[in-house]
N, CA, C and O atoms as a DFTB+ gen file, in Angstrom:
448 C
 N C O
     1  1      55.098      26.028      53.548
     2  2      55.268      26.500      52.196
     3  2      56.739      26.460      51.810
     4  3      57.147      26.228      50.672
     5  1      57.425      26.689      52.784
     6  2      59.173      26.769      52.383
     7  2      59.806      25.505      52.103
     8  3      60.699      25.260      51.292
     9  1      59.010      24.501      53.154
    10  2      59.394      23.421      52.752
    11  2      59.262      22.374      51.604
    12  3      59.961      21.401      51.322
    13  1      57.909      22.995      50.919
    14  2      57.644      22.281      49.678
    15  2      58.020      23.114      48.964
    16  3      58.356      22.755      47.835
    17  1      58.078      23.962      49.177
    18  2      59.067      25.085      47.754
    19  2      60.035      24.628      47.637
    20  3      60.233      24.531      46.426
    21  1      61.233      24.067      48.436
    22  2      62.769      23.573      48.316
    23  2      62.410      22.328      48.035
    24  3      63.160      21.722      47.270
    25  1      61.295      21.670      48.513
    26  2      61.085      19.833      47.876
    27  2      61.887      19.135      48.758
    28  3      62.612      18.185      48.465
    29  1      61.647      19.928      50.487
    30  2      62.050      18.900      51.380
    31  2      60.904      19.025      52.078
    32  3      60.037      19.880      52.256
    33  1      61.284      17.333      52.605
    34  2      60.186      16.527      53.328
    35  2      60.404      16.165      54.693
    36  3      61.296      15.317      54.654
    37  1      60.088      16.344      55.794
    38  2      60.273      15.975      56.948
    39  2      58.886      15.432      57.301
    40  3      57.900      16.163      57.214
    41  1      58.791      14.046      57.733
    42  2      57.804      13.454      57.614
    43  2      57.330      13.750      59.689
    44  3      56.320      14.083      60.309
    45  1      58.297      13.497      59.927
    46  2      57.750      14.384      61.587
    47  2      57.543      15.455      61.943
    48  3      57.165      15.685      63.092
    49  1      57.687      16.144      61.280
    50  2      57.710      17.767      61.454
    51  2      56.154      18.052      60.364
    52  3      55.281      18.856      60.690
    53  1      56.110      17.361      59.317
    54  2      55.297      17.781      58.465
    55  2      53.908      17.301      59.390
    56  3      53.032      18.160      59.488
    57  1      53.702      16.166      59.971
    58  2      52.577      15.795      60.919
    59  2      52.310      16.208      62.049
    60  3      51.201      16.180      62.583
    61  1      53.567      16.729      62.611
    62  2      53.342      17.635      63.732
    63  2      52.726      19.071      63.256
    64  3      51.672      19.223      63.874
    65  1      52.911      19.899      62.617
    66  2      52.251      20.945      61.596
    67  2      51.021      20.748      61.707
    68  3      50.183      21.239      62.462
    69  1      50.938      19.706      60.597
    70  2      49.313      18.995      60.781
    71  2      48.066      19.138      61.663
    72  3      47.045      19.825      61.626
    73  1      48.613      18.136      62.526
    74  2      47.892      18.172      63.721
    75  2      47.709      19.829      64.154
    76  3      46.551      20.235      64.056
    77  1      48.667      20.764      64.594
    78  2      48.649      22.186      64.657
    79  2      47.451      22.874      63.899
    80  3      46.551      23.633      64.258
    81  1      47.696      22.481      63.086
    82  2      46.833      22.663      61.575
    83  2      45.137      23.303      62.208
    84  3      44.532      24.371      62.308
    85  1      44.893      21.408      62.598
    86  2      43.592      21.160      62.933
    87  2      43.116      21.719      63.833
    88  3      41.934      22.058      63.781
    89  1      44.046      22.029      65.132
    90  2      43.637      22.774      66.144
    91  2      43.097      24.235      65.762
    92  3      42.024      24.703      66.143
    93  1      44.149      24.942      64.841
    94  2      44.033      26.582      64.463
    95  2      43.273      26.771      63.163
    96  3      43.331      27.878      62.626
    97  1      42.708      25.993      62.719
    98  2      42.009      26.057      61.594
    99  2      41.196      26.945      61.389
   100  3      41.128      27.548      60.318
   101  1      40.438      27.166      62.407
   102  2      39.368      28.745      62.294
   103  2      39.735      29.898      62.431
   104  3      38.975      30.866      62.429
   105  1      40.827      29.934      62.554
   106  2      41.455      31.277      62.082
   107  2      42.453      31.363      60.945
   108  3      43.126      32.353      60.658
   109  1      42.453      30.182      60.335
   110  2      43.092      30.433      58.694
   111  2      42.461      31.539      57.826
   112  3      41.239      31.605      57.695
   113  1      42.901      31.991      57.517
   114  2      42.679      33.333      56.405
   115  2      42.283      32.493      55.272
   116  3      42.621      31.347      55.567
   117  1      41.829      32.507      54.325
   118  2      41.597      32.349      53.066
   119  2      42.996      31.687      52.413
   120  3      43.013      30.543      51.958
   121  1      44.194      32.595      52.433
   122  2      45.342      32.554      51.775
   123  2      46.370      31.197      52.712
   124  3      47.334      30.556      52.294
   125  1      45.734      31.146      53.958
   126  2      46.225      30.532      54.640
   127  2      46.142      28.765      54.230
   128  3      46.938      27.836      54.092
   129  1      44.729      28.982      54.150
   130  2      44.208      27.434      53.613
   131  2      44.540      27.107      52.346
   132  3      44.507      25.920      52.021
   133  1      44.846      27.916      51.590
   134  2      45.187      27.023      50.178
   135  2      46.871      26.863      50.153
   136  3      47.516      25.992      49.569
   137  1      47.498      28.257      51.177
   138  2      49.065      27.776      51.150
   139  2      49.142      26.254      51.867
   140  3      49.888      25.400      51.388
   141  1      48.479      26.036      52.816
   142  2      48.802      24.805      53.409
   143  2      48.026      23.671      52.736
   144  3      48.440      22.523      52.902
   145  1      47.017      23.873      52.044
   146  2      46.969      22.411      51.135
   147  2      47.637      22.649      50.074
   148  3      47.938      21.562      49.582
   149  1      48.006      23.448      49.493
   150  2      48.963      23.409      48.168
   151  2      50.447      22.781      48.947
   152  3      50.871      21.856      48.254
   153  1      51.176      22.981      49.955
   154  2      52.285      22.526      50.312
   155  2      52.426      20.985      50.782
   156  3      53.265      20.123      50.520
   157  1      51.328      20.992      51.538
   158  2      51.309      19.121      51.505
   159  2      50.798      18.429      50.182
   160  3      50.897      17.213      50.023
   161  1      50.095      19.502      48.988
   162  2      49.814      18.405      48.200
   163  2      50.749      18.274      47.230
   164  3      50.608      17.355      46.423
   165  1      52.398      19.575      47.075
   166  2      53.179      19.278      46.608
   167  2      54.055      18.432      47.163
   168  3      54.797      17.751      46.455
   169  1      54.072      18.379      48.346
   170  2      55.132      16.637      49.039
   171  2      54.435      15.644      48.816
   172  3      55.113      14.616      48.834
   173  1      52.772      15.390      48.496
   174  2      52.235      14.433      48.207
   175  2      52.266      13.379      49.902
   176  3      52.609      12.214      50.103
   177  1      51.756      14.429      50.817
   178  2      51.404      14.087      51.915
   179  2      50.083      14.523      52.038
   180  3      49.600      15.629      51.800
   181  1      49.461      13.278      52.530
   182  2      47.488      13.185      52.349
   183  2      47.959      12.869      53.987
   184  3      48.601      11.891      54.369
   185  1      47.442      13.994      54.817
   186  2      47.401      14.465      56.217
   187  2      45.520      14.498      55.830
   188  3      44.976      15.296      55.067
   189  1      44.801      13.324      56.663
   190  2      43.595      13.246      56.080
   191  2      42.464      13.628      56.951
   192  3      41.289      13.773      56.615
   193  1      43.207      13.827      58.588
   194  2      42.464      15.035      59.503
   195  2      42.298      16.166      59.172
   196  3      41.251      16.802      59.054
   197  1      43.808      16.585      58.935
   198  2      43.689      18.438      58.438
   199  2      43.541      18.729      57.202
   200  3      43.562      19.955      57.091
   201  1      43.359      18.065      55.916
   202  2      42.716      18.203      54.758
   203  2      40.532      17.807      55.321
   204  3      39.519      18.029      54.657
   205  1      40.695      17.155      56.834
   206  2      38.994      17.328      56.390
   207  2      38.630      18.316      57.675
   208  3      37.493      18.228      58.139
   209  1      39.392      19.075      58.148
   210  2      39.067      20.322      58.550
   211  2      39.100      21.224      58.062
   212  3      38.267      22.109      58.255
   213  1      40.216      21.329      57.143
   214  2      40.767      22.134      55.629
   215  2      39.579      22.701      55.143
   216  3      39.462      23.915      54.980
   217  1      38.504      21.721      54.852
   218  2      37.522      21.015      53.993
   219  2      36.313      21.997      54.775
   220  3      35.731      22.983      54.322
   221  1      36.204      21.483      55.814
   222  2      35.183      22.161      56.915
   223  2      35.231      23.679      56.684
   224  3      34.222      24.277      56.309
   225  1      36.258      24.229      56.878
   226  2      36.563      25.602      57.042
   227  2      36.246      26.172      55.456
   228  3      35.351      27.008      55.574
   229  1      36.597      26.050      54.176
   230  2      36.708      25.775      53.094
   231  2      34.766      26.226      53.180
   232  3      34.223      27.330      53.133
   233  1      34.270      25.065      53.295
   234  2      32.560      25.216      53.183
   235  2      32.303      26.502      54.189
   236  3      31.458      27.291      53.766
   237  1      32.749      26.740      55.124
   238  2      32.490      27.816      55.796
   239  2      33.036      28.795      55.469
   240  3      32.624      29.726      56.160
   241  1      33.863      29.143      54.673
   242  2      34.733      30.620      54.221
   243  2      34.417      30.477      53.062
   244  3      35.026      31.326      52.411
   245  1      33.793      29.866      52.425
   246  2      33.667      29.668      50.758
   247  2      33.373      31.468      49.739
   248  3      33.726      31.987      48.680
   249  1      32.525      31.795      50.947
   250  2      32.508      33.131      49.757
   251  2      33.861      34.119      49.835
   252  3      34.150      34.877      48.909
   253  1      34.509      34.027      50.847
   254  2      35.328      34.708      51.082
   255  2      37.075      34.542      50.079
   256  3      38.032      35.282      49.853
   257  1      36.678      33.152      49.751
   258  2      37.655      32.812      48.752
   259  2      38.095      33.734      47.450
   260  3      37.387      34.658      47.049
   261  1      39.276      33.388      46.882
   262  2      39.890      34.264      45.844
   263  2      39.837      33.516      44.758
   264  3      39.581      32.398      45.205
   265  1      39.926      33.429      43.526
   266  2      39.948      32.779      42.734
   267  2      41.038      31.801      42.779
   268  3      40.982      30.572      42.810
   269  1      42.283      32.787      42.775
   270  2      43.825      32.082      43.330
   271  2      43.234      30.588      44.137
   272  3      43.381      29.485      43.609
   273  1      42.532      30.789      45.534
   274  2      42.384      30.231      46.663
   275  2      41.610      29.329      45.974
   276  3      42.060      28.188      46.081
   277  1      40.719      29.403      45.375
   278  2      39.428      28.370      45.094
   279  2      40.259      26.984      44.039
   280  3      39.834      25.831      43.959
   281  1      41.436      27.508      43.373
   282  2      42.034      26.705      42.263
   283  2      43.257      26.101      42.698
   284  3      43.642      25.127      42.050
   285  1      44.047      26.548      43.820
   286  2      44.772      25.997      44.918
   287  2      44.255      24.573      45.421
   288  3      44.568      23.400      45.212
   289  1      43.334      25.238      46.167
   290  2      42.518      23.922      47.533
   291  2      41.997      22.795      46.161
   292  3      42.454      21.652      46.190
   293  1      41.099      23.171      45.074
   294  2      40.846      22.032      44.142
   295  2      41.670      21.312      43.532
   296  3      41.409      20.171      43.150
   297  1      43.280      22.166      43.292
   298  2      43.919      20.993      42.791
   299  2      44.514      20.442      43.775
   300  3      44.618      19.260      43.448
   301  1      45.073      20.619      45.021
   302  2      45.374      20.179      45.755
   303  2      44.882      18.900      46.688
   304  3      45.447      18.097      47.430
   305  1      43.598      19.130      46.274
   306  2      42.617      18.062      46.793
   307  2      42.882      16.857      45.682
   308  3      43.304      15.727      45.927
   309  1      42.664      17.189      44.912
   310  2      42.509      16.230      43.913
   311  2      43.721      15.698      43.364
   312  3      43.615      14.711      42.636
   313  1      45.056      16.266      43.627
   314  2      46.551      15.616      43.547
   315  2      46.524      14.659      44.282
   316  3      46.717      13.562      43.758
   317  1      46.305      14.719      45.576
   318  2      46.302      13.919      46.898
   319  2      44.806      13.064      46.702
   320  3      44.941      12.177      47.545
   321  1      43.593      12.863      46.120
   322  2      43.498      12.552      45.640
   323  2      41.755      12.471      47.215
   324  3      40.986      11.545      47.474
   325  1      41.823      13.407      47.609
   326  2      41.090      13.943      49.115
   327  2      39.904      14.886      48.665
   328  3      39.830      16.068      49.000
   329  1      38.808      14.108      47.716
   330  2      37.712      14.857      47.391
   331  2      36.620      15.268      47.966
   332  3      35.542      14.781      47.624
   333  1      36.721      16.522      49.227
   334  2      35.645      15.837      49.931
   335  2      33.756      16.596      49.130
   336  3      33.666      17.594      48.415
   337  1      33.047      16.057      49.409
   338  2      32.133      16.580      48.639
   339  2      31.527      17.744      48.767
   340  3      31.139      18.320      47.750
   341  1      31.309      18.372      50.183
   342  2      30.869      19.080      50.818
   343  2      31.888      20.859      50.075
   344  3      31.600      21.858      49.416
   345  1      32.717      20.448      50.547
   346  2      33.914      21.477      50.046
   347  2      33.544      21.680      48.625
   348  3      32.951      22.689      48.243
   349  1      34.008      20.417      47.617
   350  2      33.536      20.479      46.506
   351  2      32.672      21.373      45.640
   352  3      32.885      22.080      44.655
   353  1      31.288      20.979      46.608
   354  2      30.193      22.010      46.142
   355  2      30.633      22.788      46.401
   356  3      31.152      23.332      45.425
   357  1      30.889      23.632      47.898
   358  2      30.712      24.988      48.224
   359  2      32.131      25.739      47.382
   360  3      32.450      26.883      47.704
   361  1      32.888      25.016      46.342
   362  2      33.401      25.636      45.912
   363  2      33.023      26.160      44.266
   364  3      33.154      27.230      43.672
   365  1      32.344      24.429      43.794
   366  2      31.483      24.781      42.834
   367  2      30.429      26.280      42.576
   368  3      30.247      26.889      41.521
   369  1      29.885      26.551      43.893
   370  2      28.987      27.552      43.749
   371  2      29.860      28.435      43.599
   372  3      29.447      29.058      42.621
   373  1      30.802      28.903      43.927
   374  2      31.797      30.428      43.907
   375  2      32.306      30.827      42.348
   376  3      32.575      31.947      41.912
   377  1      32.340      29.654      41.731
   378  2      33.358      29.539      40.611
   379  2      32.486      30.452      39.706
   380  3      33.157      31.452      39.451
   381  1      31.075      30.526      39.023
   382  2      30.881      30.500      38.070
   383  2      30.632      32.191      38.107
   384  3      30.490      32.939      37.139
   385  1      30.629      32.498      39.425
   386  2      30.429      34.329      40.024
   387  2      31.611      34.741      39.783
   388  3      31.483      35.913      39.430
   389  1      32.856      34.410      39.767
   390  2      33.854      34.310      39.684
   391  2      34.907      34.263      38.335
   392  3      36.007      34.793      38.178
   393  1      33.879      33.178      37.198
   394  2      35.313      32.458      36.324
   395  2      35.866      33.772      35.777
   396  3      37.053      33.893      36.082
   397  1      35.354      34.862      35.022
   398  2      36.169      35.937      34.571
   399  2      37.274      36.570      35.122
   400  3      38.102      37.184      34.449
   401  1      37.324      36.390      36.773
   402  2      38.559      36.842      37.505
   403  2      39.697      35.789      37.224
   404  3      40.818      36.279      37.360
   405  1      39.675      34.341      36.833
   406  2      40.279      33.419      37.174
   407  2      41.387      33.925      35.967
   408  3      41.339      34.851      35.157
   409  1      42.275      33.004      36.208
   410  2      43.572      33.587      34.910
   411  2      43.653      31.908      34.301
   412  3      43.008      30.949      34.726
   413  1      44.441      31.923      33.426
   414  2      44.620      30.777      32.939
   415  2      45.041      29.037      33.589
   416  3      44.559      27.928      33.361
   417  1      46.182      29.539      34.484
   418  2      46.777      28.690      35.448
   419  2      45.469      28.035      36.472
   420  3      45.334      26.862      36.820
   421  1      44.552      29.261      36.818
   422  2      43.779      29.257      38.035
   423  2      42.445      28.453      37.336
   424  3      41.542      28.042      38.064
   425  1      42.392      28.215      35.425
   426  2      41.159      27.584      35.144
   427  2      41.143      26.290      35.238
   428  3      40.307      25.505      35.687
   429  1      42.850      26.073      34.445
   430  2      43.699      24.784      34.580
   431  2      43.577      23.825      35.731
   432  3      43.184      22.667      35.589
   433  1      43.980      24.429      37.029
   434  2      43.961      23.770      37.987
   435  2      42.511      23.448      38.911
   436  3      42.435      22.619      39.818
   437  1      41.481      24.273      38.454
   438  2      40.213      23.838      38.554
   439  2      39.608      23.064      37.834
   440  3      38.414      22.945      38.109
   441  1      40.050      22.386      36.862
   442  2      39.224      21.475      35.792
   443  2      39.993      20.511      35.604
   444  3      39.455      19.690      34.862
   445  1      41.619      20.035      36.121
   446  2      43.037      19.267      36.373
   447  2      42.050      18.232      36.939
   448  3      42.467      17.172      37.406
């Protein structure tokens, strides 16, 4: 996250992460998974293992998501340009239990 906040790129360090990524993935928090696809999808690094474990985990934590979280991982997917379908849905279903919590930014980047 620090590193795409400043808009530096370390292309070895960012894949080494990655890979990390994939290993610890089932214990990402909710907040965890959308900070780390929102940060590679602001360097516009499509890491296309750990966006489809991302993805995996995502369909499996789906209810547990925040609105924040649900509008994160969708635009992030879809910057990078990493739609996977599965995710997709299981995020589709959350949204519509949901849209009244969403804020403006968070409708934006779900429909982006």
């Amino acid at each position: 996250w620090a590193f795409a906040t400043a808009g530096l790129e370390n292309a070895i360090m960012m894949h080494a992460i990655a890979e990390e990524v994939v290993k610890k993935v089932a214990s990402f928090s909710a907040q965890d998974l959308s900070n780390t696809a929102w940060a590679y999808a602001k360097l516009g690094l499509a890491e296309d293992d750990m966006f489809d474990a991302i993805a995996a985990e995502v369909v499996l934590k789906a209810n547990l998501l925040l609105p924040q979280n649900l509008s994160i991982l969708s635009w992030a997917c879809a910057k990078l340009g990493l739609l996977n379908d599965a995710m997709m849905h299981a995020i589709s279903i959350q949204i519509p239990g949901k849209v009244a919590e969403f804020d403006g930014q968070g409708l934006a980047n779900v429909v982006w």
